[in-house]
Amino acid sequence: MFRRLAAVVGAVFSAGCAPPAPAEQVGVAPRPEVLSGAFTEGFVGQAENDRYPVRVIRIGAVAIPSGRVIVADPFLLSMRDQPLTVAVPPGRYPVDLAVADTGSGGHRVALARLQISDEPVARWTMAVVAGQDVATLKADETFGYGVDAGTGAFIDAGLPAWLEQRYPPDQVDFYEAVSEGWQTRGEALGPELGIPYGFVLIEEYEGRGAAMFSSGCGDGFYTTWVGHDASGRPAALVTDFGVIEAVTLPPPGR
């Protein structure tokens, strides 16, 4: 729906990203020490030989009235995007960003979390959409979503159809006005929340929400993980943007 702005937005959010190459996704295996650890106080991540202090920023709450979540680049959102198979109780959920200070590479959103409950996560599984089966993956393969505008999101499953109806694809000026509004508001809010040159935005359309945020060092292919509590219920969704490797180190000076 919003592909015409994707290249421009992606260039804006990847500019100045010059840390070492982001950590690769580790096959189909989750990294609990990062997926959970990055959202704890004092976490320090590592990429190659560099250490990145991480801080957590809560950007607000997003409305998910359908109980189904789409993870996608919002500037590429369309009716083709499928919701994850995991369902959540309809409601509003806090969204947290784990932001890594990469030094000369700037402040990068390393992970994004949709917090479904306050229960601790007991295990992690890869998030999938209908028709995807992790058993079919090779050791170095993963499911996820592609980013071409430097932006990821948690989106209510009912929003694409609402936008398509309200702003038909043949009405180019209308939906470009929507995406340009997102870009303007998101670029303003990112620095206000302490992410220089970052993008952060929560939007709502007749109760259907979308939480959007910069994706690590920009474009790529990123995996989302489902954190389950001890009873097997979903407690969190976390997208790992591959900025940091798996280590919890004491902050410098301790």
mmCIF file of N, CA and C in Angstrom, residues 13 34-43 52-62 71-72 74 93-101 107-115 145 150-154 186-187 189-202 210-216 224 236-241 243-244:
data_model
loop_
_atom_site.group_PDB
_atom_site.id
_atom_site.type_symbol
_atom_site.label_atom_id
_atom_site.label_comp_id
_atom_site.label_asym_id
_atom_site.label_seq_id
_atom_site.Cartn_x
_atom_site.Cartn_y
_atom_site.Cartn_z
ATOM 1 N N PHE A 13 16.247 6.250 7.706
ATOM 2 C CA PHE A 13 16.484 5.562 8.962
ATOM 3 C C PHE A 13 17.768 4.759 8.985
ATOM 4 N N VAL A 34 18.975 -12.770 25.180
ATOM 5 C CA VAL A 34 18.767 -11.480 24.519
ATOM 6 C C VAL A 34 17.288 -11.116 24.514
ATOM 7 N N LEU A 35 16.423 -12.054 24.146
ATOM 8 C CA LEU A 35 14.996 -11.771 24.017
ATOM 9 C C LEU A 35 14.392 -11.299 25.332
ATOM 10 N N SER A 36 14.815 -11.892 26.433
ATOM 11 C CA SER A 36 14.353 -11.452 27.756
ATOM 12 C C SER A 36 15.333 -10.463 28.371
ATOM 13 N N GLY A 37 16.633 -10.779 28.247
ATOM 14 C CA GLY A 37 17.650 -9.995 28.930
ATOM 15 C C GLY A 37 17.723 -8.556 28.500
ATOM 16 N N ALA A 38 17.510 -8.282 27.214
ATOM 17 C CA ALA A 38 17.644 -6.911 26.716
ATOM 18 C C ALA A 38 16.626 -5.969 27.344
ATOM 19 N N PHE A 39 15.572 -6.516 27.940
ATOM 20 C CA PHE A 39 14.547 -5.678 28.558
ATOM 21 C C PHE A 39 14.711 -5.598 30.071
ATOM 22 N N THR A 40 15.887 -5.965 30.568
ATOM 23 C CA THR A 40 16.180 -5.856 31.991
ATOM 24 C C THR A 40 17.198 -4.739 32.219
ATOM 25 N N GLU A 41 17.127 -4.122 33.381
ATOM 26 C CA GLU A 41 18.005 -2.996 33.699
ATOM 27 C C GLU A 41 19.462 -3.438 33.722
ATOM 28 N N GLY A 42 20.319 -2.634 33.129
ATOM 29 C CA GLY A 42 21.752 -2.887 33.164
ATOM 30 C C GLY A 42 22.261 -3.839 32.109
ATOM 31 N N PHE A 43 21.409 -4.235 31.164
ATOM 32 C CA PHE A 43 21.865 -5.162 30.128
ATOM 33 C C PHE A 43 22.835 -4.456 29.191
ATOM 34 N N TYR A 52 27.541 -2.727 23.751
ATOM 35 C CA TYR A 52 26.483 -1.754 23.545
ATOM 36 C C TYR A 52 25.564 -1.702 24.761
ATOM 37 N N PRO A 53 25.633 -0.652 25.571
ATOM 38 C CA PRO A 53 24.645 -0.507 26.648
ATOM 39 C C PRO A 53 23.245 -0.401 26.050
ATOM 40 N N VAL A 54 22.293 -1.023 26.710
ATOM 41 C CA VAL A 54 20.918 -1.059 26.213
ATOM 42 C C VAL A 54 19.987 -0.444 27.248
ATOM 43 N N ARG A 55 19.085 0.411 26.798
ATOM 44 C CA ARG A 55 18.062 0.958 27.686
ATOM 45 C C ARG A 55 16.692 0.661 27.083
ATOM 46 N N VAL A 56 15.706 0.582 27.957
ATOM 47 C CA VAL A 56 14.358 0.222 27.534
ATOM 48 C C VAL A 56 13.477 1.466 27.527
ATOM 49 N N ILE A 57 12.775 1.681 26.422
ATOM 50 C CA ILE A 57 11.871 2.817 26.274
ATOM 51 C C ILE A 57 10.473 2.280 26.005
ATOM 52 N N ARG A 58 9.543 2.638 26.862
ATOM 53 C CA ARG A 58 8.143 2.271 26.615
ATOM 54 C C ARG A 58 7.513 3.384 25.785
ATOM 55 N N ILE A 59 7.029 3.031 24.601
ATOM 56 C CA ILE A 59 6.521 4.061 23.689
ATOM 57 C C ILE A 59 5.013 4.252 23.789
ATOM 58 N N GLY A 60 4.342 3.425 24.586
ATOM 59 C CA GLY A 60 2.898 3.546 24.741
ATOM 60 C C GLY A 60 2.239 2.192 24.618
ATOM 61 N N ALA A 61 0.945 2.201 24.365
ATOM 62 C CA ALA A 61 0.180 0.962 24.235
ATOM 63 C C ALA A 61 -0.540 0.966 22.893
ATOM 64 N N VAL A 62 -0.631 -0.207 22.296
ATOM 65 C CA VAL A 62 -1.273 -0.341 20.990
ATOM 66 C C VAL A 62 -2.546 -1.169 21.127
ATOM 67 N N VAL A 71 2.981 -8.638 12.075
ATOM 68 C CA VAL A 71 4.300 -8.010 12.205
ATOM 69 C C VAL A 71 4.794 -7.742 10.781
ATOM 70 N N ALA A 72 5.140 -6.502 10.507
ATOM 71 C CA ALA A 72 5.464 -6.120 9.131
ATOM 72 C C ALA A 72 6.089 -4.739 9.104
ATOM 73 N N PRO A 74 5.408 -1.298 8.187
ATOM 74 C CA PRO A 74 4.118 -0.636 7.985
ATOM 75 C C PRO A 74 4.017 0.140 6.676
ATOM 76 N N TYR A 93 -1.963 -3.224 24.545
ATOM 77 C CA TYR A 93 -0.742 -3.823 25.059
ATOM 78 C C TYR A 93 0.427 -2.847 24.997
ATOM 79 N N PRO A 94 1.222 -2.792 26.079
ATOM 80 C CA PRO A 94 2.404 -1.915 26.078
ATOM 81 C C PRO A 94 3.423 -2.383 25.046
ATOM 82 N N VAL A 95 4.124 -1.406 24.482
ATOM 83 C CA VAL A 95 5.185 -1.693 23.521
ATOM 84 C C VAL A 95 6.482 -1.095 24.054
ATOM 85 N N ASP A 96 7.504 -1.934 24.154
ATOM 86 C CA ASP A 96 8.809 -1.508 24.651
ATOM 87 C C ASP A 96 9.858 -1.688 23.571
ATOM 88 N N LEU A 97 10.809 -0.764 23.535
ATOM 89 C CA LEU A 97 11.943 -0.858 22.624
ATOM 90 C C LEU A 97 13.223 -0.983 23.438
ATOM 91 N N ALA A 98 14.050 -1.963 23.099
ATOM 92 C CA ALA A 98 15.380 -2.084 23.681
ATOM 93 C C ALA A 98 16.337 -1.370 22.737
ATOM 94 N N VAL A 99 16.846 -0.221 23.187
ATOM 95 C CA VAL A 99 17.642 0.662 22.329
ATOM 96 C C VAL A 99 19.115 0.550 22.706
ATOM 97 N N ALA A 100 19.932 0.152 21.741
ATOM 98 C CA ALA A 100 21.364 -0.024 21.972
ATOM 99 C C ALA A 100 22.119 1.236 21.574
ATOM 100 N N ASP A 101 23.024 1.663 22.441
ATOM 101 C CA ASP A 101 23.913 2.780 22.128
ATOM 102 C C ASP A 101 25.143 2.208 21.442
ATOM 103 N N HIS A 107 21.990 5.447 18.147
ATOM 104 C CA HIS A 107 21.075 4.686 18.999
ATOM 105 C C HIS A 107 20.164 3.863 18.096
ATOM 106 N N ARG A 108 20.219 2.547 18.272
ATOM 107 C CA ARG A 108 19.512 1.631 17.385
ATOM 108 C C ARG A 108 18.507 0.781 18.159
ATOM 109 N N VAL A 109 17.320 0.642 17.592
ATOM 110 C CA VAL A 109 16.314 -0.233 18.198
ATOM 111 C C VAL A 109 16.755 -1.672 17.941
ATOM 112 N N ALA A 110 17.255 -2.320 18.992
ATOM 113 C CA ALA A 110 17.780 -3.675 18.853
ATOM 114 C C ALA A 110 16.666 -4.711 18.867
ATOM 115 N N LEU A 111 15.671 -4.486 19.723
ATOM 116 C CA LEU A 111 14.524 -5.382 19.815
ATOM 117 C C LEU A 111 13.281 -4.567 20.128
ATOM 118 N N ALA A 112 12.139 -5.085 19.704
ATOM 119 C CA ALA A 112 10.849 -4.469 20.019
ATOM 120 C C ALA A 112 9.959 -5.527 20.654
ATOM 121 N N ARG A 113 9.245 -5.140 21.711
ATOM 122 C CA ARG A 113 8.426 -6.106 22.455
ATOM 123 C C ARG A 113 6.991 -5.626 22.604
ATOM 124 N N LEU A 114 6.059 -6.518 22.298
ATOM 125 C CA LEU A 114 4.650 -6.340 22.625
ATOM 126 C C LEU A 114 4.412 -7.159 23.881
ATOM 127 N N GLN A 115 4.187 -6.478 25.009
ATOM 128 C CA GLN A 115 4.034 -7.187 26.279
ATOM 129 C C GLN A 115 2.574 -7.579 26.484
ATOM 130 N N TYR A 145 9.880 -11.278 8.622
ATOM 131 C CA TYR A 145 9.335 -10.342 7.634
ATOM 132 C C TYR A 145 10.427 -9.427 7.105
ATOM 133 N N GLY A 150 13.087 0.667 6.625
ATOM 134 C CA GLY A 150 13.752 0.907 7.897
ATOM 135 C C GLY A 150 12.821 0.923 9.084
ATOM 136 N N THR A 151 11.660 0.258 8.970
ATOM 137 C CA THR A 151 10.630 0.351 10.004
ATOM 138 C C THR A 151 9.937 -0.986 10.200
ATOM 139 N N GLY A 152 9.733 -1.364 11.470
ATOM 140 C CA GLY A 152 8.943 -2.544 11.808
ATOM 141 C C GLY A 152 7.711 -2.125 12.578
ATOM 142 N N ALA A 153 6.820 -3.087 12.848
ATOM 143 C CA ALA A 153 5.580 -2.721 13.529
ATOM 144 C C ALA A 153 4.864 -3.940 14.087
ATOM 145 N N PHE A 154 4.048 -3.672 15.122
ATOM 146 C CA PHE A 154 3.014 -4.585 15.591
ATOM 147 C C PHE A 154 1.679 -3.953 15.197
ATOM 148 N N GLY A 186 6.302 10.274 13.136
ATOM 149 C CA GLY A 186 7.246 9.306 13.698
ATOM 150 C C GLY A 186 8.651 9.848 13.818
ATOM 151 N N GLU A 187 9.081 10.627 12.819
ATOM 152 C CA GLU A 187 10.415 11.210 12.875
ATOM 153 C C GLU A 187 10.521 12.270 13.966
ATOM 154 N N LEU A 189 8.681 12.129 16.879
ATOM 155 C CA LEU A 189 8.539 11.489 18.188
ATOM 156 C C LEU A 189 9.778 10.702 18.586
ATOM 157 N N GLY A 190 10.482 10.117 17.615
ATOM 158 C CA GLY A 190 11.674 9.340 17.944
ATOM 159 C C GLY A 190 12.672 10.113 18.790
ATOM 160 N N PRO A 191 13.131 11.281 18.339
ATOM 161 C CA PRO A 191 14.068 12.060 19.158
ATOM 162 C C PRO A 191 13.475 12.501 20.489
ATOM 163 N N GLU A 192 12.162 12.788 20.531
ATOM 164 C CA GLU A 192 11.529 13.180 21.797
ATOM 165 C C GLU A 192 11.637 12.071 22.833
ATOM 166 N N LEU A 193 11.630 10.826 22.374
ATOM 167 C CA LEU A 193 11.719 9.681 23.280
ATOM 168 C C LEU A 193 13.163 9.248 23.528
ATOM 169 N N GLY A 194 14.100 9.998 23.003
ATOM 170 C CA GLY A 194 15.503 9.694 23.260
ATOM 171 C C GLY A 194 16.158 8.800 22.230
ATOM 172 N N ILE A 195 15.608 8.762 21.003
ATOM 173 C CA ILE A 195 16.224 7.986 19.923
ATOM 174 C C ILE A 195 16.553 8.954 18.791
ATOM 175 N N PRO A 196 17.716 9.606 18.837
ATOM 176 C CA PRO A 196 18.072 10.561 17.775
ATOM 177 C C PRO A 196 17.996 9.911 16.401
ATOM 178 N N TYR A 197 17.379 10.589 15.483
ATOM 179 C CA TYR A 197 17.202 10.115 14.107
ATOM 180 C C TYR A 197 16.321 8.866 14.020
ATOM 181 N N GLY A 198 15.680 8.506 15.114
ATOM 182 C CA GLY A 198 14.831 7.324 15.126
ATOM 183 C C GLY A 198 13.404 7.640 14.719
ATOM 184 N N PHE A 199 12.628 6.587 14.598
ATOM 185 C CA PHE A 199 11.223 6.692 14.197
ATOM 186 C C PHE A 199 10.403 5.892 15.191
ATOM 187 N N VAL A 200 9.395 6.540 15.790
ATOM 188 C CA VAL A 200 8.494 5.882 16.740
ATOM 189 C C VAL A 200 7.109 6.465 16.543
ATOM 190 N N LEU A 201 6.097 5.596 16.474
ATOM 191 C CA LEU A 201 4.746 6.100 16.279
ATOM 192 C C LEU A 201 3.729 5.037 16.671
ATOM 193 N N ILE A 202 2.683 5.446 17.386
ATOM 194 C CA ILE A 202 1.527 4.590 17.629
ATOM 195 C C ILE A 202 0.307 5.299 17.053
ATOM 196 N N ALA A 210 -1.649 0.386 15.470
ATOM 197 C CA ALA A 210 -0.360 0.017 14.896
ATOM 198 C C ALA A 210 0.735 0.722 15.685
ATOM 199 N N ALA A 211 1.703 -0.041 16.163
ATOM 200 C CA ALA A 211 2.878 0.514 16.829
ATOM 201 C C ALA A 211 4.063 0.339 15.889
ATOM 202 N N MET A 212 4.716 1.449 15.529
ATOM 203 C CA MET A 212 5.784 1.437 14.523
ATOM 204 C C MET A 212 7.075 1.948 15.154
ATOM 205 N N PHE A 213 8.205 1.462 14.611
ATOM 206 C CA PHE A 213 9.495 1.817 15.207
ATOM 207 C C PHE A 213 10.609 1.522 14.209
ATOM 208 N N SER A 214 11.718 2.225 14.372
ATOM 209 C CA SER A 214 12.898 1.960 13.551
ATOM 210 C C SER A 214 13.336 0.511 13.738
ATOM 211 N N SER A 215 13.862 -0.073 12.662
ATOM 212 C CA SER A 215 14.274 -1.476 12.704
ATOM 213 C C SER A 215 15.793 -1.589 12.701
ATOM 214 N N GLY A 216 16.371 -1.644 13.893
ATOM 215 C CA GLY A 216 17.804 -1.859 14.013
ATOM 216 C C GLY A 216 18.621 -0.895 13.187
ATOM 217 N N THR A 224 10.425 -12.672 14.495
ATOM 218 C CA THR A 224 9.678 -12.379 15.724
ATOM 219 C C THR A 224 9.514 -13.676 16.503
ATOM 220 N N ALA A 236 4.548 -12.501 25.566
ATOM 221 C CA ALA A 236 5.219 -11.415 24.845
ATOM 222 C C ALA A 236 5.476 -11.823 23.403
ATOM 223 N N LEU A 237 5.520 -10.823 22.540
ATOM 224 C CA LEU A 237 6.051 -10.969 21.192
ATOM 225 C C LEU A 237 7.276 -10.072 21.101
ATOM 226 N N VAL A 238 8.376 -10.613 20.629
ATOM 227 C CA VAL A 238 9.615 -9.830 20.524
ATOM 228 C C VAL A 238 10.215 -10.003 19.134
ATOM 229 N N THR A 239 10.455 -8.882 18.461
ATOM 230 C CA THR A 239 11.168 -8.899 17.186
ATOM 231 C C THR A 239 12.622 -8.546 17.444
ATOM 232 N N ASP A 240 13.510 -9.407 16.976
ATOM 233 C CA ASP A 240 14.947 -9.221 17.148
ATOM 234 C C ASP A 240 15.514 -8.654 15.847
ATOM 235 N N PHE A 241 16.058 -7.434 15.926
ATOM 236 C CA PHE A 241 16.604 -6.780 14.742
ATOM 237 C C PHE A 241 18.092 -7.050 14.530
ATOM 238 N N VAL A 243 20.879 -6.552 16.150
ATOM 239 C CA VAL A 243 21.917 -5.550 16.424
ATOM 240 C C VAL A 243 22.952 -6.079 17.406
ATOM 241 N N ILE A 244 22.520 -6.888 18.370
ATOM 242 C CA ILE A 244 23.418 -7.333 19.432
ATOM 243 C C ILE A 244 23.459 -8.849 19.509
#
